[in-house]
CSV table of C-alpha atoms in Angstrom, one decimal:
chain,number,residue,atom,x,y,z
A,1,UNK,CA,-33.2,70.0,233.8
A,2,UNK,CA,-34.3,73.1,231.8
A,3,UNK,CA,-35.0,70.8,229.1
A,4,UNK,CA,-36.8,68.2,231.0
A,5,UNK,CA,-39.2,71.1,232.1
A,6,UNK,CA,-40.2,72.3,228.7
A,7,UNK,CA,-41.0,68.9,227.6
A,8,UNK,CA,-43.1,68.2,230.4
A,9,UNK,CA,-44.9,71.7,230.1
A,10,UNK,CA,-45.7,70.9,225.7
A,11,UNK,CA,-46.7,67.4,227.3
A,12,UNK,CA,-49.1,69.7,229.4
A,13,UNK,CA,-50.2,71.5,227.0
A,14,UNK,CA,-50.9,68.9,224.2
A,15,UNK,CA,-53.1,67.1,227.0
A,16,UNK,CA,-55.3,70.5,227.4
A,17,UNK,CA,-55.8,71.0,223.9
A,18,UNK,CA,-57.0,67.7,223.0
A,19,UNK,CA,-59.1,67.9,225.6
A,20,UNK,CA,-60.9,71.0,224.2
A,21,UNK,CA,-61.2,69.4,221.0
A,22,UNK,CA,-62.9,66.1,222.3
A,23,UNK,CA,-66.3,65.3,222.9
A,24,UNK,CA,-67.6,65.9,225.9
A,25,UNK,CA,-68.5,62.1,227.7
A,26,UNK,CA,-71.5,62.1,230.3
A,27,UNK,CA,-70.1,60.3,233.2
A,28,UNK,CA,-72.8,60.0,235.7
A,29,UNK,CA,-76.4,59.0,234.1
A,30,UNK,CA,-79.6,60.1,235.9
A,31,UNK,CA,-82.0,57.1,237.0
A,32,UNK,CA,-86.3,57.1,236.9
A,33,UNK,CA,-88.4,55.5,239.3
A,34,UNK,CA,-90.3,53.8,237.7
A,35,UNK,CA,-93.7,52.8,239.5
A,36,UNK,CA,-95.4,49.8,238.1
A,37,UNK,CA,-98.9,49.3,239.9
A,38,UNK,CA,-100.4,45.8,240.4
A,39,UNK,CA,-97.7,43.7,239.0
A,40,UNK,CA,-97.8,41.6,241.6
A,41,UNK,CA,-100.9,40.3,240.1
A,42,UNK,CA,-98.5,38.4,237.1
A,43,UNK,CA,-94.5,38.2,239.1
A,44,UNK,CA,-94.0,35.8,241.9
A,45,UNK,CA,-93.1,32.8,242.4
A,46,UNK,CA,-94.5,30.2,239.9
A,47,UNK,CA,-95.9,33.4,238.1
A,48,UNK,CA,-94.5,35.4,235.2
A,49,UNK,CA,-91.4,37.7,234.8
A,50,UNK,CA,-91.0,41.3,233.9
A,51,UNK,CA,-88.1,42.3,231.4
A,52,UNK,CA,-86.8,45.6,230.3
A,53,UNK,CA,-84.7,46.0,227.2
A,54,UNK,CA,-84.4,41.6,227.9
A,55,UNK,CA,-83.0,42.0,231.5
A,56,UNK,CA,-85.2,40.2,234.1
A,57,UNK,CA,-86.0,42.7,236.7
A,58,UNK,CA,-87.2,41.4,240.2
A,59,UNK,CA,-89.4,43.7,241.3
A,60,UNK,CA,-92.7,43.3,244.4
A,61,UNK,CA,-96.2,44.1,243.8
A,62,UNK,CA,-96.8,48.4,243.8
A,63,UNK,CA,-92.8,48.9,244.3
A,64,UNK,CA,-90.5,51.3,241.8
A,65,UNK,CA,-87.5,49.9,239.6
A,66,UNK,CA,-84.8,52.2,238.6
A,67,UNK,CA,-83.9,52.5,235.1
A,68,UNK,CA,-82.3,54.9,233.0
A,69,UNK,CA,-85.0,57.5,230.8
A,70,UNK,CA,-85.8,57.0,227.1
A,71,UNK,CA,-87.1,54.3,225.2
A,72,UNK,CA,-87.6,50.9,226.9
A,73,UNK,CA,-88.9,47.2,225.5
A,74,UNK,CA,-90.7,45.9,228.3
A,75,UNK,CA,-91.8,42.1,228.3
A,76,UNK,CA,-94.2,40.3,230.3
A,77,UNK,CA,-93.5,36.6,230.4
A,78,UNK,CA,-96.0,34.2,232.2
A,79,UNK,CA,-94.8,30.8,234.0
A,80,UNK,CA,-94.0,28.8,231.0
A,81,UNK,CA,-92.3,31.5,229.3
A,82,UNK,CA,-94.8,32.5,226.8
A,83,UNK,CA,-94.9,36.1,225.7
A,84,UNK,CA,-97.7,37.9,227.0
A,85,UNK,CA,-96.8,41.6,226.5
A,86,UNK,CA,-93.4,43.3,224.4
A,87,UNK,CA,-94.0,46.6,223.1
A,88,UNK,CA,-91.3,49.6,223.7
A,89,UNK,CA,-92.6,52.6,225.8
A,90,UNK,CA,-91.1,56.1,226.4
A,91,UNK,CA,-90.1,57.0,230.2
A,92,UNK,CA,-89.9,60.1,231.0
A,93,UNK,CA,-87.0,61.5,233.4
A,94,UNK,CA,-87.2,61.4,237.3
A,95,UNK,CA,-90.4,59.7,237.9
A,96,UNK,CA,-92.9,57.8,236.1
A,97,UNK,CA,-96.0,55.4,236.2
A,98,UNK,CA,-97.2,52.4,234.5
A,99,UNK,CA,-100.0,50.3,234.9
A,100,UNK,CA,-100.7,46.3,234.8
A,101,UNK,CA,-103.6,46.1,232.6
A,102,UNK,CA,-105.7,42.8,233.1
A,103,UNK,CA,-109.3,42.8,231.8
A,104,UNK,CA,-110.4,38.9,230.5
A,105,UNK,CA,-108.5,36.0,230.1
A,106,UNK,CA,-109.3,36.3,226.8
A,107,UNK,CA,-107.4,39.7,226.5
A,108,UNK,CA,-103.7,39.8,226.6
A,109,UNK,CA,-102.1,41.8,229.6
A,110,UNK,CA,-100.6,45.1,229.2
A,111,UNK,CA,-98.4,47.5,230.6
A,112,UNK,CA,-99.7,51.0,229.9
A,113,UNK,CA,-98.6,54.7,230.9
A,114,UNK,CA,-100.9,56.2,233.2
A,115,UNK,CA,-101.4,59.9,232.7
A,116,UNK,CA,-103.9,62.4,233.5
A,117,UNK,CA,-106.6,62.6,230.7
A,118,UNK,CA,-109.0,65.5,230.7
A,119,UNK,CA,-112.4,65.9,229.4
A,120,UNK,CA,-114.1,67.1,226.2
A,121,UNK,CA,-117.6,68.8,226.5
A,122,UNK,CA,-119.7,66.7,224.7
A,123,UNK,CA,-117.1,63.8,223.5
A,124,UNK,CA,-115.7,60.6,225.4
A,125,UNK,CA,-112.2,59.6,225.4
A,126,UNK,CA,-112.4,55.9,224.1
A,127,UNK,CA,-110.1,53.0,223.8
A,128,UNK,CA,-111.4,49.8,222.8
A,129,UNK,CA,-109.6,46.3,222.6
A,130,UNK,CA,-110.8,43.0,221.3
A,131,UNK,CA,-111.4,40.4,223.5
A,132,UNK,CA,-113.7,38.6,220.6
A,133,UNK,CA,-112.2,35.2,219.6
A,134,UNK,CA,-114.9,34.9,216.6
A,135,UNK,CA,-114.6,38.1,215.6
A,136,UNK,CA,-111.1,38.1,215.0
A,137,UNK,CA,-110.8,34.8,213.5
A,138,UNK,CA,-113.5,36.2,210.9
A,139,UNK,CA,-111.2,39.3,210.4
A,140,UNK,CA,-107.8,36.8,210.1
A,141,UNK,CA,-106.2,38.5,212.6
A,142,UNK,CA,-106.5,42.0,211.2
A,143,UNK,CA,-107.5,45.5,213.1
A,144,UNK,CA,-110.9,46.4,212.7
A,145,UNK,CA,-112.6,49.8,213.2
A,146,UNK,CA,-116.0,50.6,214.7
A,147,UNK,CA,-118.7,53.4,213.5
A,148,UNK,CA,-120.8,54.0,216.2
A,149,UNK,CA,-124.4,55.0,215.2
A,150,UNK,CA,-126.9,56.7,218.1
A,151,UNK,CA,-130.6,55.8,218.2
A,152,UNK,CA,-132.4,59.3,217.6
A,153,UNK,CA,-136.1,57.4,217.5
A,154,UNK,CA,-137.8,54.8,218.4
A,155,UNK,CA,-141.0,53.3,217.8
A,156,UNK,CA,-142.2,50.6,219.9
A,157,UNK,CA,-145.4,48.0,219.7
A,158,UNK,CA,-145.9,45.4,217.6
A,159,UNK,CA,-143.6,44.0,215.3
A,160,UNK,CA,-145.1,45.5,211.9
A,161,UNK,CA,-145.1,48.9,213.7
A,162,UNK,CA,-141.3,48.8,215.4
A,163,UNK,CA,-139.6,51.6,213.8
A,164,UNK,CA,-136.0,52.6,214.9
A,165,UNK,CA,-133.8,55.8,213.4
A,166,UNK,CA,-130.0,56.2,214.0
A,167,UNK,CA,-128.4,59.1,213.4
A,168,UNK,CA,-127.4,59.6,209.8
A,169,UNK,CA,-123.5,60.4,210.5
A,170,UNK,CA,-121.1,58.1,213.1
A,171,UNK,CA,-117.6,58.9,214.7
A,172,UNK,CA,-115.1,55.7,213.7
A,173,UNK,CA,-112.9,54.2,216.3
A,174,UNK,CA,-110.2,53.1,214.4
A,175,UNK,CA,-107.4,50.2,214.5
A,176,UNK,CA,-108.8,47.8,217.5
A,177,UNK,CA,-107.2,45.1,217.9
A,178,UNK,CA,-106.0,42.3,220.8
A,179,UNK,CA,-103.8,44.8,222.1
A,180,UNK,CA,-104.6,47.8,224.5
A,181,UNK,CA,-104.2,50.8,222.8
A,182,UNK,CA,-102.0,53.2,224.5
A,183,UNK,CA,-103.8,56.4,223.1
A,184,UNK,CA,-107.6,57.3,223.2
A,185,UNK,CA,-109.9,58.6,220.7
A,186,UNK,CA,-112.9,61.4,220.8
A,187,UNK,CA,-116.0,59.8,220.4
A,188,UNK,CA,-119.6,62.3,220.2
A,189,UNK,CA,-122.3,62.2,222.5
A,190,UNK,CA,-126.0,62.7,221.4
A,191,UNK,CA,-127.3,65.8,221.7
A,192,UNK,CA,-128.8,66.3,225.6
A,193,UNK,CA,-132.7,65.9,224.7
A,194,UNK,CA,-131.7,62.8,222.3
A,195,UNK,CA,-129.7,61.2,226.2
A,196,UNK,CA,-132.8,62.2,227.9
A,197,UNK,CA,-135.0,59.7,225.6
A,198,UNK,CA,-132.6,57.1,224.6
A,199,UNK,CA,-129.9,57.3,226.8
A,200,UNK,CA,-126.3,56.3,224.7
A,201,UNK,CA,-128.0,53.4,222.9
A,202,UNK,CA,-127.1,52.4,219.2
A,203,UNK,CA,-125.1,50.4,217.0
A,204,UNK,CA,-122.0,50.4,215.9
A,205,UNK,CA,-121.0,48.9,212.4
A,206,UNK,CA,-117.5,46.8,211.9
A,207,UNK,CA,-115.1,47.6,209.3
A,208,UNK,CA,-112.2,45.8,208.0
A,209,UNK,CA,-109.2,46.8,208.0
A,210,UNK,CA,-109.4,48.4,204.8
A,211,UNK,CA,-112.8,49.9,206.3
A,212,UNK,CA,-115.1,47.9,203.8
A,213,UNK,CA,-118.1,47.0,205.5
A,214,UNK,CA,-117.5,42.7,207.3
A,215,UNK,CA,-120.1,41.1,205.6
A,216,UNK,CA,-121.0,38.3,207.6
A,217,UNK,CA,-123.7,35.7,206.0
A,218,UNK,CA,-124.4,38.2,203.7
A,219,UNK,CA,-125.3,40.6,206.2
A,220,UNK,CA,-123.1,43.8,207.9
A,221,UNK,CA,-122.2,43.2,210.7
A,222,UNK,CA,-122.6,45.3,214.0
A,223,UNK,CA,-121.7,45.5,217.8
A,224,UNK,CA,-125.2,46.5,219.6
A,225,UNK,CA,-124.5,48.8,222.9
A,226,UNK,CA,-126.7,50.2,225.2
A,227,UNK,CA,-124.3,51.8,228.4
A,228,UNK,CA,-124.0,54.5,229.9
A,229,UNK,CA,-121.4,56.2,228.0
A,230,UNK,CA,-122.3,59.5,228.9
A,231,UNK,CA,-121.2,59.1,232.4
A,232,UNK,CA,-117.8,59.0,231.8
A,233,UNK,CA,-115.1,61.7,230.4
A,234,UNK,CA,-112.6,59.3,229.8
A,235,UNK,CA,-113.1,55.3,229.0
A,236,UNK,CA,-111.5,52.3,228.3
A,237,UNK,CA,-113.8,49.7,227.0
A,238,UNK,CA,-113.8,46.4,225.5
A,239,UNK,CA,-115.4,43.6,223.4
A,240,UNK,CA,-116.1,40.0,225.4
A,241,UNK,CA,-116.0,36.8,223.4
A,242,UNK,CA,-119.7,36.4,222.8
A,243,UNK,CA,-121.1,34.5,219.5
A,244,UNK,CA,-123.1,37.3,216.7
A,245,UNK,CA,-126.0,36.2,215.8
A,246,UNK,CA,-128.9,37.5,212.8
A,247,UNK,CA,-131.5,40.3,214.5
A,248,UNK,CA,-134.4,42.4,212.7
A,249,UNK,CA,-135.2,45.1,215.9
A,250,UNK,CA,-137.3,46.9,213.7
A,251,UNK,CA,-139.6,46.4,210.7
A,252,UNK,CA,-137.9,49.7,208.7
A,253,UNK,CA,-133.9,48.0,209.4
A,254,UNK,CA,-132.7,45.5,207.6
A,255,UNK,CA,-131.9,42.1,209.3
A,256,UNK,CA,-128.0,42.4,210.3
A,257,UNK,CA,-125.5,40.3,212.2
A,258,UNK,CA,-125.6,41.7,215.8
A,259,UNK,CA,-122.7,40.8,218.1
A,260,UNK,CA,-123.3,41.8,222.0
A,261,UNK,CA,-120.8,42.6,224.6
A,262,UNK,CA,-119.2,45.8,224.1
A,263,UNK,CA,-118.7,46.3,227.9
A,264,UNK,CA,-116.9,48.9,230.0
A,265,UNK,CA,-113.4,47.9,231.6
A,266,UNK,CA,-112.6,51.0,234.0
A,267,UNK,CA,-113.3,54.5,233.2
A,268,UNK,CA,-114.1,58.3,235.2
């Protein structure tokens, strides 16, 4: 019996002693809500499908799905299967918010984190996707970048006498593609007496990829805005599929290929 005993107490203590050694194992895993506004607009029936990390997820319009924190391919499907969205995105623990993102039919759908965004004094938070079939069949598909250039003067009258003057320096947008991005960039306002004249009114020139001036015809090419940028803090804009076309605004600029319809999505 005595024997028995101290067996079963070095069977004890072998059991506690490997247990100290070991690796400690999480057993219970914490869960997010996730809230994913306006889906409803792509799932239903007949519509599209939501997957994360390839699991179809049934989930309403404005209602949360619980998932597990970290990082998470999501994939929007629409009713024939095609793949509209798959990108991975980082959620956060306990709660969290995404957003459907539809802006044109010619714009792919997105799923994007929403988060608070505060303002610069005297810059915009931009983001700017491509909604511009031309455009990107012209860059094969690449990213482009966009230098935006503020009127400072203008001269108007007859044609001889039209004089226009951007300002000599630009900030570049960079990387814009089909996609919405997820981040936003700083872009400068004109000075306040430069607004109260022109209002945000310019050009903006494209680059490549490899930021070389698109040549288009022979000529550089540009996007031509006039919106009221300075209204907003933070601002998602985008490019609509309009044909570019050859302009000469003023007898001092050379004639350049102008596309129009660099528009404003949603924005505060």
């Amino acid at each position: 019996m005595k024997r028995l005993s101290k067996a079963f107490i070095v069977f004890l203590i072998s059991i506690i002693f490997s247990c100290q050694k070991g690796e400690h194992v999480e057993i219970f895993q914490k869960f997010t809500n996730v809230f994913i506004k306006d889906l409803g607009i792509l799932t239903g029936a007949d519509k599209g499908k939501l997957l994360i990390d390839d699991q179809t997820i049934s989930i309403s319009n404005n209602e949360t799905v619980k998932i597990i924190s970290g990082q998470k391919k999501f994939t929007l499907l629409d009713s024939t299967g095609n793949i509209l969205f798959n990108d991975t995105l980082s959620i956060g623990e306990n709660t969290d918010t995404l957003q459907y993102v539809k802006i044109t039919d010619d714009i792919p759908p997105s799923l994007i984190k929403m988060k608070a965004e505060n303002r610069v004094d005297g810059k915009i938070k931009i983001r700017i996707v491509n909604g511009n079939k031309e455009l990107n069949t012209l860059l094969g598909g690449e990213k482009f970048h966009l230098v935006f250039y503020h009127v400072v003067e203008r001269l108007s009258g007859p044609p001889s006498r039209r004089k226009i003057v951007y300002s000599v320096t630009g900030d570049t947008i960079k990387n814009i593609g089909k996609a919405l991005p997820a981040d936003y960039q700083l872009l400068t306002l004109p000075s306040a007496d430069v607004l109260f004249n022109y209002g945000f009114y310019g050009r903006a020139q494209i680059l490549k990829e490899d930021f070389k001036p698109l040549l288009i015809n022979g000529m550089e090419a540009y996007y031509g805005y006039s919106i009221n940028y300075h209204n907003y803090g933070v601002l998602t804009s985008f490019t609509t599929n309009n044909s570019g076309v050859a302009n000469s605004p003023a007898a001092n600029i050379p004639t350049y290929w102008e596309f129009a319809g660099l528009e404003i999505a949603f924005g505060n």
